[in-house]
Amino acid sequence: MDPVKRRQASAARLHAVQALFQMEAAGVAADHVLREFETYRFGEVLDGLELAEGDVDLFRRIVLEAVNHQARIDQMTDRALVVRWRIERLDATLRALFRAAGAELVALDTPPKVIISQYLDVAEAFYPDLHSPDDPDAPPLRNREKAFVNAVLDHMAREARPEAFARSRARN
C-alpha cells in the first residue's frame, strides 16, 4: 500500500473510533455522525494543522459494521477481558476502539496483524505518555494500556480469524 493510502486508512480508523465514541456519548445514530464527520471532520484544521484526509469508504464501513455487529464484537471483547471485567467497565474510548477493530476483524478483509498494529497506533493517539501522579518516577501508564490493548486485540483476532494465525504456527 502506498504511503498516501496508508495515511488515509489510518485517519479513517482514528475517525471511526471518534465517531463510535461520539455515538455512544451523545446517543446519536450512525447516519448523523457519519454526515458530521464527512462534512466537518475530514480535512479539519486544528491548531493550525490540517488533519489527514481519511479514506471515507473505509471510515463508513468500519462505523456501519461496528453498529451491525456490535453484540458479537462486544461478546468477543468480553471474552478477551479478565473474568471480572466486562466491556461496560472500560472507558468509552477503549470500547469504541475495540468495536472499530472488531468491525474490521468480523466484516472486512484487512489482515489481523495490520488491524492490531493500526489500532495500537490509534490507542497511542488517545493515551499519550502519562505518569502516575503518586509516583513521578513510575513508567508511563501508556505502556500498560498499550500492552492491554494489544492483548485484547490479539485475543479478538485469534477468535475472529483463527486461520490467519494457524498458518503462522504451521511455518514455525
Coordinates of N, CA and C in Angstrom, one line a residue:
M1 N 0.9 -1.2 0.0 CA 0.0 0.0 0.0 C 0.9 1.2 0.0
D2 N 0.6 2.2 -0.8 CA 1.4 3.4 -0.9 C 1.2 4.3 0.3
P3 N 2.2 5.1 0.7 CA 2.1 5.9 1.9 C 0.9 6.8 2.0
V4 N 0.4 7.4 0.9 CA -0.8 8.2 1.0 C -2.0 7.4 1.4
K5 N -2.2 6.2 0.8 CA -3.4 5.4 1.1 C -3.2 4.9 2.5
R6 N -2.0 4.6 3.0 CA -1.8 4.1 4.3 C -2.2 5.2 5.3
R7 N -1.8 6.4 5.1 CA -2.2 7.6 5.9 C -3.7 7.7 5.9
Q8 N -4.3 7.6 4.8 CA -5.8 7.8 4.7 C -6.5 6.7 5.5
A9 N -6.0 5.5 5.4 CA -6.6 4.3 6.1 C -6.4 4.6 7.6
S10 N -5.3 5.0 8.0 CA -5.0 5.3 9.5 C -6.0 6.4 10.0
A11 N -6.1 7.5 9.2 CA -7.0 8.6 9.5 C -8.5 8.1 9.6
A12 N -8.9 7.2 8.7 CA -10.2 6.6 8.7 C -10.5 5.9 10.0
R13 N -9.5 5.1 10.4 CA -9.6 4.3 11.7 C -9.7 5.2 12.9
L14 N -8.9 6.2 12.9 CA -9.0 7.2 14.0 C -10.3 7.9 14.1
H15 N -10.8 8.3 12.9 CA -12.1 9.0 12.8 C -13.2 8.0 13.2
A16 N -13.1 6.7 12.8 CA -14.1 5.7 13.2 C -14.2 5.6 14.7
V17 N -13.1 5.5 15.4 CA -13.1 5.4 16.8 C -13.7 6.7 17.4
Q18 N -13.4 7.8 16.9 CA -14.0 9.1 17.4 C -15.5 9.1 17.2
A19 N -15.9 8.6 16.0 CA -17.4 8.6 15.7 C -18.1 7.6 16.6
L20 N -17.6 6.4 16.8 CA -18.2 5.5 17.6 C -18.3 6.0 19.1
F21 N -17.3 6.6 19.5 CA -17.3 7.3 20.8 C -18.4 8.3 20.9
Q22 N -18.5 9.2 19.9 CA -19.5 10.2 19.9 C -20.9 9.6 19.8
M23 N -21.1 8.6 19.1 CA -22.4 7.9 19.0 C -22.8 7.5 20.4
E24 N -21.9 6.9 21.1 CA -22.3 6.4 22.5 C -22.5 7.5 23.4
A25 N -21.5 8.5 23.4 CA -21.6 9.6 24.4 C -22.8 10.5 24.2
A26 N -23.1 10.8 22.9 CA -24.2 11.7 22.6 C -25.5 11.0 22.4
G27 N -25.5 9.6 22.2 CA -26.7 8.9 21.9 C -27.3 9.2 20.6
V28 N -26.4 9.4 19.6 CA -26.9 9.8 18.2 C -26.7 8.6 17.3
A29 N -27.4 8.6 16.2 CA -27.4 7.5 15.3 C -26.2 7.6 14.3
A30 N -25.9 6.5 13.7 CA -24.7 6.4 12.8 C -24.8 7.4 11.7
D31 N -26.0 7.4 11.0 CA -26.1 8.3 9.9 C -25.8 9.8 10.2
H32 N -26.2 10.2 11.4 CA -26.0 11.6 11.8 C -24.4 11.8 12.0
V33 N -23.8 10.9 12.7 CA -22.3 11.0 12.9 C -21.5 10.9 11.6
L34 N -21.9 10.0 10.8 CA -21.2 9.8 9.5 C -21.3 11.1 8.7
R35 N -22.5 11.7 8.6 CA -22.6 13.0 7.9 C -21.7 14.1 8.5
E36 N -21.8 14.2 9.8 CA -21.0 15.2 10.5 C -19.5 15.0 10.2
F37 N -19.0 13.8 10.4 CA -17.6 13.6 10.1 C -17.2 13.9 8.7
E38 N -18.0 13.4 7.8 CA -17.7 13.6 6.4 C -17.8 15.1 5.9
T39 N -18.6 15.8 6.6 CA -18.8 17.2 6.2 C -17.8 18.1 6.9
Y40 N -17.5 17.8 8.2 CA -16.7 18.8 9.0 C -15.4 18.2 9.5
R41 N -15.2 17.0 9.7 CA -14.0 16.5 10.4 C -12.9 16.1 9.4
F42 N -13.3 15.5 8.3 CA -12.2 15.1 7.3 C -11.6 16.3 6.8
G43 N -10.2 16.5 7.0 CA -9.5 17.6 6.5 C -9.6 18.8 7.4
E44 N -10.2 18.6 8.6 CA -10.4 19.7 9.5 C -9.0 20.3 9.9
V45 N -9.0 21.6 10.2 CA -7.8 22.3 10.7 C -8.0 22.6 12.2
L46 N -7.0 22.0 13.0 CA -7.0 22.2 14.4 C -5.6 22.8 14.8
D47 N -5.7 23.8 15.6 CA -4.4 24.5 16.0 C -3.5 24.7 14.8
G48 N -4.0 25.1 13.7 CA -3.2 25.5 12.5 C -2.7 24.3 11.7
L49 N -3.0 23.1 12.2 CA -2.6 21.9 11.4 C -3.8 21.2 10.8
E50 N -3.7 20.9 9.5 CA -4.8 20.2 8.8 C -4.7 18.7 9.1
L51 N -5.8 18.2 9.5 CA -5.9 16.7 9.8 C -5.8 16.0 8.5
A52 N -5.3 14.8 8.6 CA -5.2 14.0 7.4 C -6.6 13.7 6.8
E53 N -6.7 13.7 5.5 CA -7.9 13.3 4.8 C -8.0 11.8 5.0
G54 N -9.1 11.3 5.4 CA -9.3 9.9 5.6 C -9.9 9.2 4.4
D55 N -9.8 7.9 4.4 CA -10.5 7.1 3.4 C -12.0 7.0 3.8
V56 N -12.8 7.8 3.2 CA -14.2 7.9 3.6 C -14.9 6.5 3.5
D57 N -14.6 5.8 2.4 CA -15.3 4.5 2.3 C -14.9 3.5 3.4
L58 N -13.6 3.5 3.8 CA -13.2 2.6 4.9 C -13.9 3.1 6.2
F59 N -13.8 4.4 6.4 CA -14.5 5.0 7.6 C -15.9 4.6 7.8
R60 N -16.7 4.7 6.7 CA -18.1 4.4 6.7 C -18.3 2.9 7.0
R61 N -17.5 2.0 6.3 CA -17.6 0.6 6.5 C -17.3 0.2 7.9
I62 N -16.3 0.8 8.5 CA -15.9 0.4 9.9 C -17.1 0.8 10.8
V63 N -17.6 2.1 10.7 CA -18.6 2.5 11.6 C -19.9 1.7 11.4
L64 N -20.3 1.5 10.2 CA -21.5 0.7 10.0 C -21.4 -0.7 10.4
E65 N -20.3 -1.3 10.1 CA -20.1 -2.7 10.5 C -20.0 -2.9 12.0
A66 N -19.4 -1.9 12.7 CA -19.3 -1.9 14.2 C -20.7 -1.8 14.8
V67 N -21.6 -1.0 14.1 CA -23.0 -1.0 14.6 C -23.7 -2.3 14.3
N68 N -23.6 -2.8 13.1 CA -24.2 -4.0 12.7 C -23.8 -5.2 13.5
H69 N -22.6 -5.3 13.9 CA -22.0 -6.5 14.6 C -21.7 -6.2 16.1
Q70 N -22.2 -5.1 16.6 CA -21.8 -4.7 18.0 C -22.0 -5.8 19.0
A71 N -23.1 -6.5 19.0 CA -23.3 -7.5 20.0 C -22.2 -8.6 19.9
R72 N -21.9 -9.0 18.7 CA -20.8 -10.0 18.5 C -19.5 -9.5 18.9
I73 N -19.2 -8.3 18.5 CA -17.9 -7.7 18.9 C -17.8 -7.5 20.4
D74 N -18.8 -7.0 21.0 CA -18.8 -6.8 22.5 C -18.6 -8.2 23.2
Q75 N -19.2 -9.2 22.7 CA -19.0 -10.5 23.3 C -17.6 -11.0 23.1
M76 N -17.0 -10.8 21.9 CA -15.6 -11.1 21.7 C -14.7 -10.3 22.7
T77 N -15.0 -9.1 22.8 CA -14.2 -8.2 23.7 C -14.3 -8.7 25.2
D78 N -15.5 -9.1 25.6 CA -15.7 -9.6 26.9 C -14.9 -10.9 27.2
R79 N -14.9 -11.7 26.2 CA -14.1 -13.0 26.3 C -12.6 -12.7 26.4
A80 N -12.2 -11.6 25.8 CA -10.7 -11.2 25.8 C -10.3 -10.5 27.1
L81 N -11.3 -10.1 27.9 CA -11.0 -9.4 29.1 C -10.9 -10.3 30.3
V82 N -10.3 -9.9 31.4 CA -10.2 -10.7 32.6 C -11.6 -11.0 33.1
V83 N -11.8 -12.1 33.7 CA -13.1 -12.6 34.1 C -14.0 -11.6 34.8
R84 N -13.4 -10.8 35.7 CA -14.3 -9.9 36.4 C -14.5 -8.6 35.7
W85 N -13.9 -8.4 34.6 CA -14.1 -7.2 33.8 C -15.1 -7.5 32.7
R86 N -15.9 -6.5 32.4 CA -16.9 -6.6 31.3 C -16.6 -5.3 30.5
I87 N -17.0 -5.3 29.2 CA -16.8 -4.2 28.3 C -17.4 -2.9 28.9
E88 N -18.5 -3.0 29.6 CA -19.1 -1.8 30.2 C -18.2 -1.1 31.2
R89 N -17.2 -1.8 31.8 CA -16.3 -1.2 32.8 C -15.2 -0.5 32.1
L90 N -15.0 -0.7 30.8 CA -13.9 0.0 30.1 C -14.4 1.5 29.8
D91 N -13.4 2.4 29.7 CA -13.8 3.7 29.3 C -14.3 3.7 27.9
A92 N -15.1 4.7 27.6 CA -15.8 4.8 26.3 C -14.8 4.8 25.1
T93 N -13.7 5.4 25.3 CA -12.7 5.4 24.2 C -12.2 4.0 23.8
L94 N -11.9 3.2 24.9 CA -11.5 1.8 24.6 C -12.6 1.0 24.0
R95 N -13.8 1.2 24.5 CA -15.0 0.5 23.9 C -15.1 0.8 22.4
A96 N -15.0 2.1 22.1 CA -15.0 2.5 20.7 C -13.9 1.9 19.8
L97 N -12.7 1.9 20.4 CA -11.5 1.3 19.7 C -11.7 -0.2 19.5
F98 N -12.2 -0.9 20.5 CA -12.4 -2.4 20.3 C -13.5 -2.7 19.3
R99 N -14.5 -1.8 19.3 CA -15.6 -2.0 18.4 C -15.2 -1.7 16.9
A100 N -14.4 -0.7 16.7 CA -13.9 -0.4 15.4 C -13.0 -1.5 14.9
A101 N -12.0 -2.0 15.7 CA -11.1 -3.1 15.4 C -11.9 -4.3 15.1
G102 N -12.9 -4.6 16.0 CA -13.8 -5.8 15.9 C -14.5 -5.8 14.6
A103 N -15.0 -4.6 14.1 CA -15.7 -4.5 12.9 C -14.8 -4.9 11.7
E104 N -13.6 -4.5 11.8 CA -12.6 -5.0 10.7 C -12.4 -6.4 10.8
L105 N -12.3 -7.0 12.0 CA -12.0 -8.4 12.2 C -13.1 -9.3 11.7
V106 N -14.4 -8.9 11.9 CA -15.5 -9.7 11.6 C -16.1 -9.4 10.2
A107 N -15.9 -8.3 9.7 CA -16.6 -7.9 8.4 C -15.8 -7.4 7.3
L108 N -14.5 -7.1 7.5 CA -13.7 -6.6 6.4 C -12.5 -7.6 6.2
D109 N -11.8 -7.5 5.1 CA -10.7 -8.4 4.8 C -9.3 -7.9 5.2
T110 N -9.2 -6.9 6.0 CA -7.9 -6.4 6.5 C -7.2 -7.5 7.3
P111 N -5.9 -7.8 7.0 CA -5.2 -8.8 7.7 C -5.2 -8.5 9.2
P112 N -5.4 -9.5 10.1 CA -5.4 -9.2 11.5 C -4.2 -8.5 12.1
K113 N -3.0 -8.8 11.6 CA -1.8 -8.2 12.1 C -1.8 -6.7 11.8
V114 N -2.4 -6.3 10.6 CA -2.5 -4.9 10.3 C -3.5 -4.2 11.2
I115 N -4.6 -4.9 11.4 CA -5.6 -4.3 12.3 C -5.0 -4.0 13.7
I116 N -4.3 -5.0 14.3 CA -3.7 -4.9 15.6 C -2.7 -3.7 15.6
S117 N -1.9 -3.7 14.6 CA -0.9 -2.6 14.6 C -1.5 -1.2 14.4
Q118 N -2.5 -1.1 13.5 CA -3.1 0.2 13.3 C -3.9 0.7 14.5
Y119 N -4.6 -0.2 15.2 CA -5.4 0.2 16.4 C -4.5 0.4 17.6
L120 N -3.3 -0.2 17.6 CA -2.3 0.2 18.7 C -1.9 1.6 18.5
D121 N -1.7 2.0 17.2 CA -1.3 3.4 16.9 C -2.5 4.4 17.3
V122 N -3.7 3.9 17.0 CA -4.9 4.8 17.4 C -4.9 4.9 18.9
A123 N -4.6 3.8 19.6 CA -4.7 3.8 21.1 C -3.6 4.8 21.6
E124 N -2.4 4.8 21.0 CA -1.4 5.8 21.4 C -1.8 7.2 21.2
A125 N -2.6 7.5 20.2 CA -3.1 8.8 19.9 C -4.0 9.3 21.1
F126 N -4.8 8.4 21.6 CA -5.7 8.7 22.7 C -5.1 8.7 24.1
Y127 N -4.0 7.9 24.2 CA -3.4 7.7 25.5 C -1.9 8.1 25.5
P128 N -1.7 9.5 25.5 CA -0.3 9.9 25.4 C 0.4 9.5 26.7
D129 N 1.7 9.6 26.7 CA 2.5 9.3 27.9 C 2.0 10.1 29.1
L130 N 1.5 9.3 30.1 CA 1.1 9.9 31.3 C 1.9 9.2 32.5
H131 N 2.3 10.0 33.4 CA 3.0 9.4 34.6 C 2.0 9.3 35.8
S132 N 2.2 8.4 36.6 CA 1.4 8.2 37.8 C 1.6 9.4 38.7
P133 N 0.5 10.1 39.1 CA 0.6 11.2 40.0 C 1.2 10.9 41.3
D134 N 1.0 9.6 41.7 CA 1.6 9.2 43.0 C 3.1 8.9 43.0
D135 N 3.6 8.6 41.8 CA 5.0 8.2 41.6 C 5.5 8.8 40.3
P136 N 6.1 10.0 40.4 CA 6.6 10.6 39.2 C 7.7 9.8 38.5
D137 N 8.3 8.9 39.2 CA 9.4 8.1 38.6 C 8.8 6.8 38.0
A138 N 7.6 6.5 38.1 CA 6.9 5.3 37.6 C 7.0 5.3 36.1
P139 N 7.0 4.2 35.4 CA 6.9 4.2 34.0 C 5.6 4.7 33.5
P140 N 5.6 5.2 32.2 CA 4.3 5.8 31.7 C 3.2 4.7 31.7
L141 N 2.0 5.2 32.1 CA 0.9 4.3 32.1 C 0.6 3.8 30.7
R142 N 0.9 4.6 29.7 CA 0.6 4.2 28.3 C 1.2 2.8 28.0
N143 N 2.3 2.5 28.5 CA 2.9 1.1 28.3 C 2.0 0.0 28.7
R144 N 1.4 0.2 29.9 CA 0.4 -0.8 30.4 C -0.8 -0.8 29.5
E145 N -1.3 0.4 29.2 CA -2.5 0.4 28.3 C -2.3 -0.1 27.0
K146 N -1.1 0.1 26.4 CA -0.8 -0.4 25.1 C -0.7 -1.9 25.2
A147 N -0.1 -2.5 26.2 CA 0.0 -3.9 26.4 C -1.4 -4.5 26.6
F148 N -2.2 -3.8 27.3 CA -3.6 -4.3 27.5 C -4.4 -4.3 26.2
V149 N -4.3 -3.2 25.4 CA -5.0 -3.1 24.1 C -4.4 -4.2 23.2
N150 N -3.1 -4.4 23.1 CA -2.5 -5.4 22.3 C -3.0 -6.8 22.7
A151 N -3.1 -7.1 23.9 CA -3.6 -8.4 24.4 C -5.0 -8.6 24.0
V152 N -5.9 -7.7 24.2 CA -7.3 -7.8 23.9 C -7.5 -7.9 22.4
L153 N -6.8 -7.1 21.6 CA -6.9 -7.2 20.1 C -6.4 -8.5 19.6
D154 N -5.3 -9.0 20.2 CA -4.8 -10.3 19.8 C -5.8 -11.4 20.0
H155 N -6.4 -11.4 21.2 CA -7.4 -12.4 21.6 C -8.6 -12.3 20.6
M156 N -9.0 -11.1 20.4 CA -10.2 -10.9 19.5 C -9.8 -11.4 18.1
A157 N -8.6 -11.1 17.6 CA -8.2 -11.5 16.2 C -8.1 -13.0 16.1
R158 N -7.6 -13.7 17.1 CA -7.5 -15.1 17.1 C -8.8 -15.8 17.2
E159 N -9.8 -15.2 17.8 CA -11.1 -15.7 17.8 C -11.8 -15.5 16.5
A160 N -11.7 -14.3 16.0 CA -12.4 -14.0 14.7 C -11.8 -14.6 13.5
R161 N -10.5 -14.7 13.5 CA -9.8 -15.2 12.3 C -8.7 -16.2 12.7
P162 N -9.1 -17.3 13.3 CA -8.1 -18.3 13.7 C -7.2 -18.8 12.5
E163 N -7.8 -18.8 11.3 CA -7.0 -19.3 10.2 C -5.8 -18.5 9.9
A164 N -5.8 -17.2 10.2 CA -4.7 -16.3 9.9 C -3.5 -16.6 10.9
F165 N -3.8 -17.2 12.0 CA -2.8 -17.5 13.0 C -2.3 -18.9 12.8
A166 N -3.2 -19.8 12.3 CA -2.8 -21.2 12.1 C -1.7 -21.3 11.1
R167 N -1.8 -20.5 10.1 CA -0.7 -20.5 9.0 C 0.6 -20.1 9.6
S168 N 0.7 -19.1 10.5 CA 1.9 -18.7 11.0 C 2.5 -19.7 12.0
R169 N 1.6 -20.4 12.7 CA 2.1 -21.5 13.6 C 2.6 -22.7 12.8
A170 N 2.0 -23.0 11.7 CA 2.5 -24.1 10.8 C 3.8 -23.9 10.3
R171 N 4.2 -22.6 10.0 CA 5.5 -22.3 9.5 C 6.6 -22.4 10.6
N172 N 6.3 -22.2 11.8 CA 7.3 -22.2 12.9 C 7.6 -23.6 13.3

